[in-house]
Coordinates of C-alpha atoms in Angstrom, one line a residue:
X128 CA 60.2 146.1 92.2
X129 CA 62.5 148.7 92.5
X130 CA 65.3 146.8 91.4
X131 CA 63.8 144.9 88.9
X132 CA 63.0 148.0 87.1
X133 CA 66.5 150.3 87.4
X134 CA 69.4 147.3 86.2
X135 CA 72.1 150.0 87.3
X136 CA 71.2 150.2 91.2
X137 CA 70.3 145.8 90.8
X138 CA 73.5 145.7 89.4
X139 CA 75.4 147.2 92.3
X140 CA 73.1 145.2 94.8
X141 CA 74.7 142.0 93.3
X142 CA 78.2 142.9 93.1
X143 CA 78.0 144.4 96.6
X144 CA 76.2 141.1 98.1
X145 CA 78.5 138.8 96.3
X146 CA 81.7 140.9 97.6
X147 CA 80.4 140.3 101.2
X148 CA 78.5 136.8 100.9
X149 CA 81.2 133.8 102.4
X150 CA 80.8 130.2 102.4
X151 CA 81.3 128.5 105.5
X152 CA 80.5 125.4 104.8
X153 CA 82.5 122.9 101.9
X154 CA 81.6 119.3 100.8
X155 CA 84.2 117.0 102.6
X156 CA 83.9 114.1 100.2
X157 CA 85.6 111.4 102.9
X158 CA 83.8 112.0 105.2
X159 CA 80.7 111.8 103.4
X160 CA 82.1 108.2 101.6
X161 CA 82.6 107.3 105.4
X162 CA 79.0 107.9 107.0
X163 CA 77.3 106.0 103.8
X164 CA 79.2 103.2 104.7
X165 CA 78.4 103.6 108.8
X166 CA 74.5 103.6 107.3
X167 CA 74.7 101.0 104.6
X168 CA 75.6 98.4 107.4
X169 CA 73.4 99.2 109.6
X170 CA 70.4 97.8 107.1
X171 CA 69.8 94.2 107.4
X172 CA 69.8 92.3 104.3
X173 CA 66.7 91.4 102.6
X174 CA 65.7 89.2 100.2
X175 CA 62.5 89.7 98.1
X176 CA 60.0 86.7 98.3
X177 CA 59.4 84.9 94.8
X178 CA 57.1 82.7 93.8
X179 CA 58.6 79.4 92.7
X180 CA 56.3 76.8 90.7
X181 CA 56.5 73.5 90.7
X182 CA 59.6 72.0 88.3
X183 CA 60.1 75.8 87.3
X184 CA 63.4 75.9 85.4
X185 CA 65.4 78.3 88.7
X186 CA 69.0 78.7 86.0
X187 CA 69.9 76.9 83.5
X188 CA 73.8 74.5 82.3
X189 CA 76.4 77.4 82.5
X190 CA 74.4 80.4 83.2
X191 CA 75.4 83.6 85.0
X192 CA 73.9 83.2 88.4
X193 CA 72.0 86.3 89.6
X194 CA 70.5 87.9 92.5
X195 CA 67.4 86.2 91.5
X196 CA 68.3 82.9 90.7
X197 CA 69.8 83.1 94.7
X198 CA 67.3 84.4 96.2
X199 CA 64.9 81.8 94.0
X200 CA 67.4 78.6 95.7
X201 CA 67.4 80.4 98.7
X202 CA 63.9 80.8 99.1
X203 CA 63.0 77.2 98.5
X204 CA 65.7 76.2 101.1
X205 CA 68.3 75.1 98.4
X206 CA 70.9 77.6 100.0
X207 CA 71.9 78.2 103.3
X208 CA 74.3 80.6 104.1
X209 CA 77.4 78.8 106.3
X210 CA 77.3 81.3 108.8
X211 CA 73.8 81.3 109.3
X212 CA 73.4 77.4 109.0
X213 CA 75.4 76.3 112.0
X214 CA 73.2 79.1 114.5
X215 CA 69.7 77.3 112.6
X216 CA 71.2 73.5 113.3
X217 CA 71.9 74.7 117.2
X218 CA 68.5 76.2 117.6
X219 CA 66.5 73.4 116.4
X220 CA 69.1 71.3 118.5
X221 CA 68.3 73.4 121.7
X222 CA 64.2 73.2 120.8
X223 CA 64.3 69.8 120.1
X224 CA 65.7 69.0 123.6
X225 CA 63.3 71.6 125.2
X226 CA 60.7 69.6 123.6
X227 CA 61.6 66.1 124.8
X228 CA 62.6 67.6 128.2
X229 CA 58.6 68.8 128.4
X230 CA 57.3 65.8 127.4
X231 CA 59.1 63.5 129.8
X232 CA 58.6 65.8 132.8
X233 CA 55.0 65.2 131.5
X234 CA 55.0 61.1 131.2
X235 CA 57.1 60.6 133.9
X236 CA 54.8 62.6 136.5
X237 CA 51.3 60.8 135.1
X238 CA 53.3 57.7 133.0
X239 CA 55.6 56.8 135.4
X240 CA 54.6 52.7 134.7
X241 CA 55.6 53.6 131.4
X242 CA 58.6 54.8 131.4
X243 CA 59.8 53.1 133.8
X244 CA 59.9 50.1 130.6
X245 CA 63.1 50.5 128.5
X246 CA 61.0 49.1 125.5
X247 CA 58.4 51.5 125.6
X248 CA 60.9 54.7 126.0
X249 CA 63.1 52.8 123.2
X250 CA 59.3 52.9 121.2
X251 CA 58.8 57.2 122.1
X252 CA 62.5 57.9 120.7
X253 CA 61.9 55.7 117.5
X254 CA 58.2 57.3 117.5
X255 CA 60.3 60.9 117.4
X256 CA 62.6 59.6 115.0
X257 CA 60.3 58.2 112.5
X258 CA 58.3 61.4 112.5
X259 CA 61.1 63.7 112.1
X260 CA 62.3 62.2 108.5
X261 CA 59.7 61.7 107.0
X262 CA 58.9 65.3 107.6
X263 CA 62.4 66.3 106.7
X264 CA 61.7 64.0 103.6
X265 CA 58.6 65.4 102.1
X266 CA 60.0 69.2 103.0
X267 CA 63.0 67.9 100.9
X268 CA 60.6 66.6 98.3
X269 CA 59.1 70.1 97.6
X270 CA 56.0 67.8 98.7
X271 CA 52.5 69.6 100.1
X272 CA 53.7 69.6 104.0
X273 CA 49.9 68.9 105.1
X274 CA 50.8 64.8 103.7
X275 CA 53.0 64.6 107.1
X276 CA 51.2 61.4 108.9
X277 CA 51.4 62.8 112.1
X278 CA 48.0 60.5 112.9
X279 CA 49.8 57.8 112.3
X280 CA 52.0 58.0 115.2
X281 CA 49.3 59.4 117.9
X282 CA 47.1 56.2 116.9
X283 CA 50.4 53.9 117.2
X284 CA 51.3 55.1 120.4
X285 CA 47.2 55.5 121.6
X286 CA 46.8 51.5 120.7
X287 CA 50.7 50.0 121.8
X288 CA 50.8 52.6 124.6
X289 CA 47.9 55.0 125.6
X290 CA 46.6 57.7 125.1
X291 CA 48.1 60.2 127.3
X292 CA 51.8 59.0 125.5
X293 CA 50.3 60.0 122.5
X294 CA 49.1 63.6 122.8
X295 CA 52.1 64.3 124.5
X296 CA 54.3 62.6 121.2
X297 CA 52.0 64.2 118.4
X298 CA 52.2 67.9 120.7
X299 CA 56.0 68.1 120.8
X300 CA 56.3 66.8 117.2
X301 CA 53.8 69.0 115.9
X302 CA 55.7 72.1 117.4
X303 CA 58.7 70.9 116.5
X304 CA 57.7 70.2 112.3
X305 CA 55.9 73.5 112.2
X306 CA 59.6 75.4 113.2
X307 CA 61.4 72.7 110.4
X308 CA 58.7 74.1 107.5
X309 CA 59.7 77.9 108.3
X310 CA 58.3 78.6 111.4
X311 CA 54.5 77.7 110.3
X312 CA 52.0 77.8 113.1
X313 CA 49.5 76.9 110.8
X314 CA 50.6 73.7 110.1
X315 CA 51.3 72.7 113.7
X316 CA 47.7 73.1 114.7
X317 CA 46.5 71.4 111.7
X318 CA 48.5 68.7 112.0
X319 CA 48.3 68.9 116.2
X320 CA 44.2 68.7 116.0
X321 CA 43.8 65.9 113.0
X322 CA 45.9 63.5 115.3
X323 CA 44.3 64.6 118.3
X324 CA 41.2 63.1 116.4
X325 CA 42.7 60.0 115.4
X326 CA 43.6 59.5 119.0
X327 CA 40.4 59.9 120.0
X328 CA 39.0 57.7 117.4
X329 CA 40.9 54.8 117.9
X330 CA 40.5 54.9 122.0
X331 CA 39.7 51.4 122.4
X332 CA 39.6 49.8 119.0
X333 CA 38.9 46.2 119.0
X334 CA 39.0 46.2 115.3
X335 CA 41.2 46.8 113.0
X336 CA 37.7 48.4 110.9
X337 CA 38.5 51.3 113.7
X338 CA 41.5 51.8 112.3
X339 CA 40.1 52.9 109.0
X340 CA 37.1 55.1 110.7
X341 CA 39.6 56.7 112.5
X342 CA 41.5 57.4 109.4
X343 CA 38.7 58.7 107.5
X344 CA 37.7 60.8 110.6
X345 CA 41.7 62.4 110.8
X346 CA 41.4 63.3 106.8
X347 CA 37.6 65.2 107.3
X348 CA 39.3 67.3 110.5
X349 CA 42.3 68.2 108.4
X350 CA 39.8 69.2 105.5
X351 CA 38.4 71.6 107.6
X352 CA 41.2 72.4 109.2
X353 CA 43.0 73.5 106.1
X354 CA 39.5 75.3 104.9
X355 CA 39.5 77.4 108.0
X356 CA 43.0 79.0 107.8
X357 CA 42.4 79.1 103.9
X358 CA 39.5 81.5 105.1
X359 CA 41.4 83.1 107.9
X360 CA 44.5 84.0 105.0
X361 CA 42.1 85.2 102.1
X362 CA 43.3 82.0 100.8
X363 CA 41.9 81.5 97.0
X364 CA 39.7 78.5 96.4
X365 CA 41.8 76.3 94.2
X366 CA 44.3 76.5 96.9
X367 CA 42.2 75.6 99.8
X368 CA 40.9 72.5 97.5
X369 CA 44.0 71.7 96.1
X370 CA 45.4 71.6 100.0
X371 CA 42.3 69.9 101.4
X372 CA 43.1 67.4 99.4
X373 CA 46.2 65.9 100.6
X374 CA 45.3 66.5 103.9
X375 CA 42.4 64.2 103.2
X376 CA 44.9 61.9 101.5
X377 CA 47.3 62.3 104.9
X378 CA 44.2 60.9 107.6
X379 CA 43.9 57.8 104.9
X380 CA 47.5 57.0 104.5
X381 CA 48.3 57.2 108.2
X382 CA 45.6 54.2 108.7
X383 CA 47.1 52.4 106.4
X384 CA 50.7 52.8 108.2
X385 CA 48.8 51.9 111.5
X386 CA 47.4 48.8 110.1
X387 CA 50.3 48.0 108.4
X388 CA 53.2 48.1 111.5
X389 CA 51.1 47.6 114.4
X390 CA 51.6 43.6 114.3
X391 CA 55.3 44.2 113.9
X392 CA 56.0 46.8 116.9
X393 CA 53.2 44.3 119.0
X394 CA 56.1 41.8 118.1
X395 CA 58.8 43.7 118.5
X396 CA 58.7 45.2 121.6
X397 CA 55.9 42.1 122.7
X398 CA 53.2 45.0 123.3
X399 CA 49.3 43.9 123.4
X400 CA 46.7 46.0 121.8
X401 CA 42.7 44.7 122.0
X402 CA 42.8 43.5 118.6
X403 CA 45.0 41.0 119.8
X404 CA 43.4 40.5 122.6
X405 CA 40.1 39.5 120.8
X406 CA 41.6 37.0 118.7
X407 CA 43.0 35.7 122.0
X408 CA 39.5 35.6 123.1
X409 CA 38.6 33.2 121.0
X410 CA 37.5 30.0 122.3
X411 CA 38.8 28.1 119.2
X412 CA 42.3 29.0 120.3
X413 CA 43.9 25.3 120.2
X414 CA 45.0 25.8 124.1
X415 CA 41.5 27.1 125.0
X416 CA 40.2 23.8 123.2
X417 CA 43.1 21.3 124.7
X418 CA 41.8 23.2 129.0
X419 CA 38.0 22.1 127.4
X420 CA 38.8 18.1 126.9
X421 CA 41.7 17.4 129.5
X422 CA 40.1 20.2 132.4
X423 CA 36.4 21.2 131.9
X424 CA 35.8 22.3 135.5
X425 CA 38.7 24.5 135.5
X426 CA 37.5 26.0 132.2
X427 CA 33.7 26.8 133.2
X428 CA 35.9 28.2 136.2
X429 CA 37.8 30.1 133.9
X430 CA 35.3 31.7 131.9
X431 CA 33.2 32.6 135.3
X432 CA 36.1 34.1 136.4
X433 CA 36.6 36.3 132.9
X434 CA 32.6 37.1 133.8
X435 CA 33.7 38.6 137.3
X436 CA 36.9 40.3 136.3
X437 CA 35.5 42.0 133.4
X438 CA 32.5 43.0 134.7
X439 CA 34.6 44.5 138.4
X440 CA 37.2 46.3 135.5
X441 CA 34.1 48.5 134.2
X442 CA 33.6 49.7 137.6
X443 CA 37.0 50.8 138.3
X444 CA 38.3 52.0 134.9
X445 CA 40.7 49.5 134.0
X446 CA 41.4 47.2 131.0
X447 CA 38.0 44.8 131.2
X448 CA 39.1 43.1 127.6
X449 CA 42.8 42.5 129.0
X450 CA 41.3 41.0 132.7
X451 CA 38.8 38.8 130.7
X452 CA 41.4 37.3 127.9
X453 CA 43.9 36.9 131.2
X454 CA 40.8 35.2 133.2
X455 CA 40.8 33.2 130.7
X456 CA 44.6 31.5 130.6
X457 CA 45.2 31.8 134.5
X458 CA 44.9 28.6 134.9
X459 CA 46.0 26.4 131.7
X460 CA 48.8 25.1 133.7
X461 CA 46.4 22.6 135.2
X462 CA 46.0 21.0 131.8
X463 CA 48.5 18.4 132.9
X464 CA 47.5 17.5 136.1
X465 CA 43.8 18.5 135.9
X466 CA 42.3 15.8 138.0
X467 CA 44.3 16.9 140.9
X468 CA 42.2 20.0 141.1
X469 CA 38.8 20.0 142.9
X470 CA 37.0 21.3 140.0
X471 CA 38.1 18.7 137.9
X472 CA 37.3 15.8 140.2
X473 CA 33.9 14.9 138.8
X474 CA 33.3 12.1 141.2
X475 CA 36.0 10.3 141.3
X476 CA 37.9 9.9 145.3
X477 CA 40.5 12.8 145.2
X478 CA 44.1 12.2 143.9
X479 CA 45.6 13.5 147.0
X480 CA 44.2 11.1 149.9
X481 CA 47.6 9.5 149.6
X482 CA 49.7 12.2 149.3
X483 CA 51.1 14.1 152.0
X484 CA 50.3 18.1 152.6
X485 CA 53.5 18.9 151.2
X486 CA 53.2 17.2 148.6
X487 CA 50.1 18.2 147.5
X488 CA 50.6 22.0 147.9
X489 CA 53.6 21.1 145.7
X490 CA 51.4 19.7 143.1
X491 CA 48.9 22.6 143.5
X492 CA 51.6 25.5 143.5
X493 CA 53.5 23.7 139.8
X494 CA 50.3 24.6 138.5
X495 CA 51.4 28.4 138.0
X496 CA 54.8 27.0 136.6
X497 CA 53.6 24.4 134.3
X498 CA 51.2 27.7 132.7
X499 CA 54.1 29.8 131.8
X500 CA 55.7 27.1 130.2
X501 CA 52.7 26.0 128.1
X502 CA 52.4 30.0 127.4
X503 CA 55.6 30.1 126.0
X504 CA 55.4 27.2 124.1
X505 CA 52.2 28.8 122.4
X506 CA 53.8 31.9 122.1
X507 CA 51.6 34.3 124.5
X508 CA 52.2 37.7 125.2
X509 CA 54.0 38.4 128.3
X510 CA 51.0 40.7 129.6
X511 CA 48.7 37.5 129.3
X512 CA 51.6 35.6 131.0
X513 CA 51.7 38.0 134.1
X514 CA 48.0 37.0 135.0
X515 CA 49.8 33.3 135.2
X516 CA 52.3 34.1 137.2
X517 CA 51.1 36.4 139.4
X518 CA 47.1 35.5 140.1
X519 CA 48.3 33.5 143.4
X520 CA 50.4 36.2 144.3
X521 CA 52.0 34.9 147.6
X522 CA 48.9 33.6 148.9
X523 CA 49.0 30.6 151.3
X524 CA 47.4 27.3 150.4
X525 CA 45.3 27.5 153.4
X526 CA 43.7 23.8 153.1
X527 CA 46.4 21.8 153.1
X528 CA 48.2 24.0 155.7
X529 CA 45.8 23.5 158.1
X530 CA 45.8 19.6 157.4
X531 CA 49.9 19.7 157.5
X532 CA 49.7 21.5 161.2
X533 CA 47.0 19.2 162.4
X534 CA 49.4 16.4 161.6
X535 CA 52.3 18.2 162.9
X536 CA 53.5 17.5 166.4
X537 CA 55.4 20.7 166.6
X538 CA 54.6 24.0 164.9
X539 CA 57.9 24.9 164.3
X540 CA 58.3 21.8 162.5
X541 CA 56.4 23.2 159.4
X542 CA 58.0 26.6 157.1
X543 CA 54.7 28.4 156.1
X544 CA 56.9 29.1 153.0
X545 CA 56.2 25.9 151.8
X546 CA 52.4 26.3 151.2
X547 CA 52.8 29.5 150.1
X548 CA 52.5 30.5 145.7
X549 CA 55.9 31.7 145.4
X550 CA 54.3 34.9 143.6
X551 CA 55.5 37.4 142.7
X552 CA 52.3 39.8 144.0
X553 CA 50.0 41.4 142.1
X554 CA 51.7 44.2 140.0
X555 CA 48.8 45.9 137.9
X556 CA 45.0 46.7 139.1
X557 CA 43.7 43.8 136.2
X558 CA 45.9 41.3 137.7
X559 CA 44.8 41.6 141.0
X560 CA 40.9 42.0 140.1
X561 CA 41.8 38.1 138.4
X562 CA 43.1 37.3 141.6
X563 CA 40.2 38.5 143.7
X564 CA 37.5 36.9 141.6
X565 CA 39.7 33.7 141.4
X566 CA 39.3 33.4 145.0
X567 CA 35.8 34.5 145.0
X568 CA 34.6 32.0 142.6
X569 CA 36.2 28.9 144.2
X570 CA 34.7 29.8 147.3
X571 CA 31.6 30.6 146.2
X572 CA 30.8 26.7 144.7
X573 CA 31.5 25.3 149.1
X574 CA 27.8 27.6 149.4
X575 CA 25.5 25.2 150.5
X576 CA 22.7 27.9 150.5
X577 CA 23.7 31.0 148.1
X578 CA 21.5 33.4 149.2
X579 CA 22.9 37.4 148.7
X580 CA 23.3 37.8 152.1
X581 CA 26.0 34.7 152.4
X582 CA 27.3 36.0 148.8
X583 CA 27.9 39.3 150.5
X584 CA 29.7 38.1 153.5
X585 CA 31.8 35.8 151.0
X586 CA 33.4 37.9 149.2
X587 CA 34.0 40.9 151.6
X588 CA 35.8 37.9 153.6
X589 CA 38.0 37.0 150.8
X590 CA 39.1 40.8 150.0
X591 CA 39.9 41.7 153.3
X592 CA 41.8 38.6 153.6
X593 CA 43.9 39.1 150.6
X594 CA 44.2 42.4 151.7
X595 CA 45.6 41.7 155.1
X596 CA 47.8 39.4 153.6
X597 CA 49.2 42.1 151.5
X598 CA 48.6 40.4 147.9
X599 CA 47.7 43.9 147.0
X600 CA 50.5 45.9 148.2
X601 CA 52.3 46.0 144.7
X602 CA 49.2 47.4 142.6
X603 CA 47.4 50.9 142.2
X604 CA 43.6 49.4 143.9
X605 CA 42.5 51.8 146.7
X606 CA 40.2 51.2 149.1
X607 CA 37.3 53.5 147.2
X608 CA 38.0 50.6 144.2
X609 CA 38.0 47.2 146.4
X610 CA 34.6 48.4 146.9
X611 CA 33.1 48.9 143.9
X612 CA 34.7 45.4 143.1
X613 CA 32.9 43.8 146.2
X614 CA 30.0 45.0 144.3
X615 CA 30.5 43.9 141.4
X616 CA 31.1 40.7 142.3
X617 CA 28.1 40.5 144.3
X618 CA 26.2 41.4 141.9
X619 CA 27.4 38.7 138.8
X620 CA 27.4 35.9 141.7
X621 CA 23.8 36.7 142.8
X622 CA 23.2 36.3 138.8
X623 CA 24.3 33.0 138.9
X624 CA 23.2 31.5 141.7
X625 CA 19.2 33.4 141.4
X626 CA 16.6 31.3 143.3
X627 CA 14.8 29.1 140.4
X628 CA 11.1 28.3 141.3
X629 CA 11.2 24.3 142.3
X630 CA 9.1 22.6 139.6
X631 CA 7.1 19.4 140.6
X632 CA 8.6 16.3 139.4
X633 CA 7.1 14.9 136.8
X634 CA 6.3 11.4 138.7
X635 CA 5.0 13.3 141.4
X636 CA 2.9 15.0 138.1
X637 CA 1.7 11.3 137.2
X638 CA 0.5 10.7 140.1
X639 CA -1.4 13.2 141.1
X640 CA -3.4 12.7 137.7
X641 CA -3.5 8.9 138.2
X642 CA -5.1 9.8 141.8
X643 CA -7.5 12.3 140.5
X644 CA -9.0 9.5 137.5
X645 CA -9.1 7.0 140.2
X646 CA -10.7 9.4 142.4
X647 CA -13.4 9.9 139.2
X648 CA -14.4 6.4 138.7
X649 CA -14.8 6.2 142.3
X650 CA -17.6 8.8 142.2
X651 CA -19.2 6.7 139.2

């Protein structure tokens, strides 16, 4: 306050301070520029996210490209910087290799039999390739990613191979497609959940209409999932509705893809589905008609074997439809020489009476080879041919072997291999069950008094003999399975041979009636 009032004194203080105050810091232009450059280099490049609408004109021909143009082009994936593109591709390849490795380990552990078939591995590889290419095409076309029909791959593999393979493939593809779409975990979730429901919906499908139904299930699940993700992200109603429509379309398109391509894959890879099996089970099939006419006894035998096998497969969780259809065709080789088999002999004398036991055994074993030739002529699927080849395994033809032993002077003169089928032994549960059902049904015809106790003894004896003979060594049947199979056989055979009431003969009825009349007349 004092200085502000006395100007002279204020001037003295000012002059004194100016002389005494000396600058101790100076501006270094070169160092400042250097430090600015270092700070700038440490800041990461950030591109602004801009909204690019469909069919929007980004840059006119001949126009100068600005930073905004580059940002838009980069955002929609039309520009990849050379330095980052190589790393991006390497990362995608490593991720794909990891997903395939995990999938392969899982399948080797739980579905080894499927992976051991080269055609199945090729089919899985084709599915992966098809899924990635189709996804990339939709991404590049700037269409909604919910259109990707991943469910079609899952449903196709579930029908051709099994559900475990289908689940592993769609999970790997779903994760990979999510990374192809800039790490969209929501897309991965929606595609996988829809595909999983599609796989479940086509499980054990026996009609093509069920594939259509599965497509609608996928469509509904897609719509619900898209709506749920939209609510979580606070997405507008219009966007949810638009993307939901694409999700619906994906499910329906998937069903059409499966129906259209399923026969192609079945024929190309020689695989069989339940739909094809139902077509083969049609009793109007030319081959079954021929069996009915030329070998009616064998036809009836095959039908009953089918019933036994279907019941047994249902008891242990095997493919009952495959076993039933395989039973229908397992003895088609008997068509050409039907009269040499006991079920077709009727009342005529046996054709084997004038033949040596070894010749009879040769005729009997040849029905397997004849059956395979007929199956190839009618172009039956390999899965059905396996029943024809393996339904006797390497069993011995006991009846003719015993006759040969009776005629032989020395046991060394006979070779047991000449009286055995050539195999191979049953390789699957379904074929093994048909092998057992075939033997049980044939032997049950010989029971003079088929009581439940005798049927039980017969069934257990035959199953034990086949087990001891090693005919079940190459399939996955357990002792627990064999017990369930035995029980199911007994149920069916007991129903077939159930005790009937013995109704009095019409002649006896007439005699009794006449006797009553005579007595009444005599009493009169």
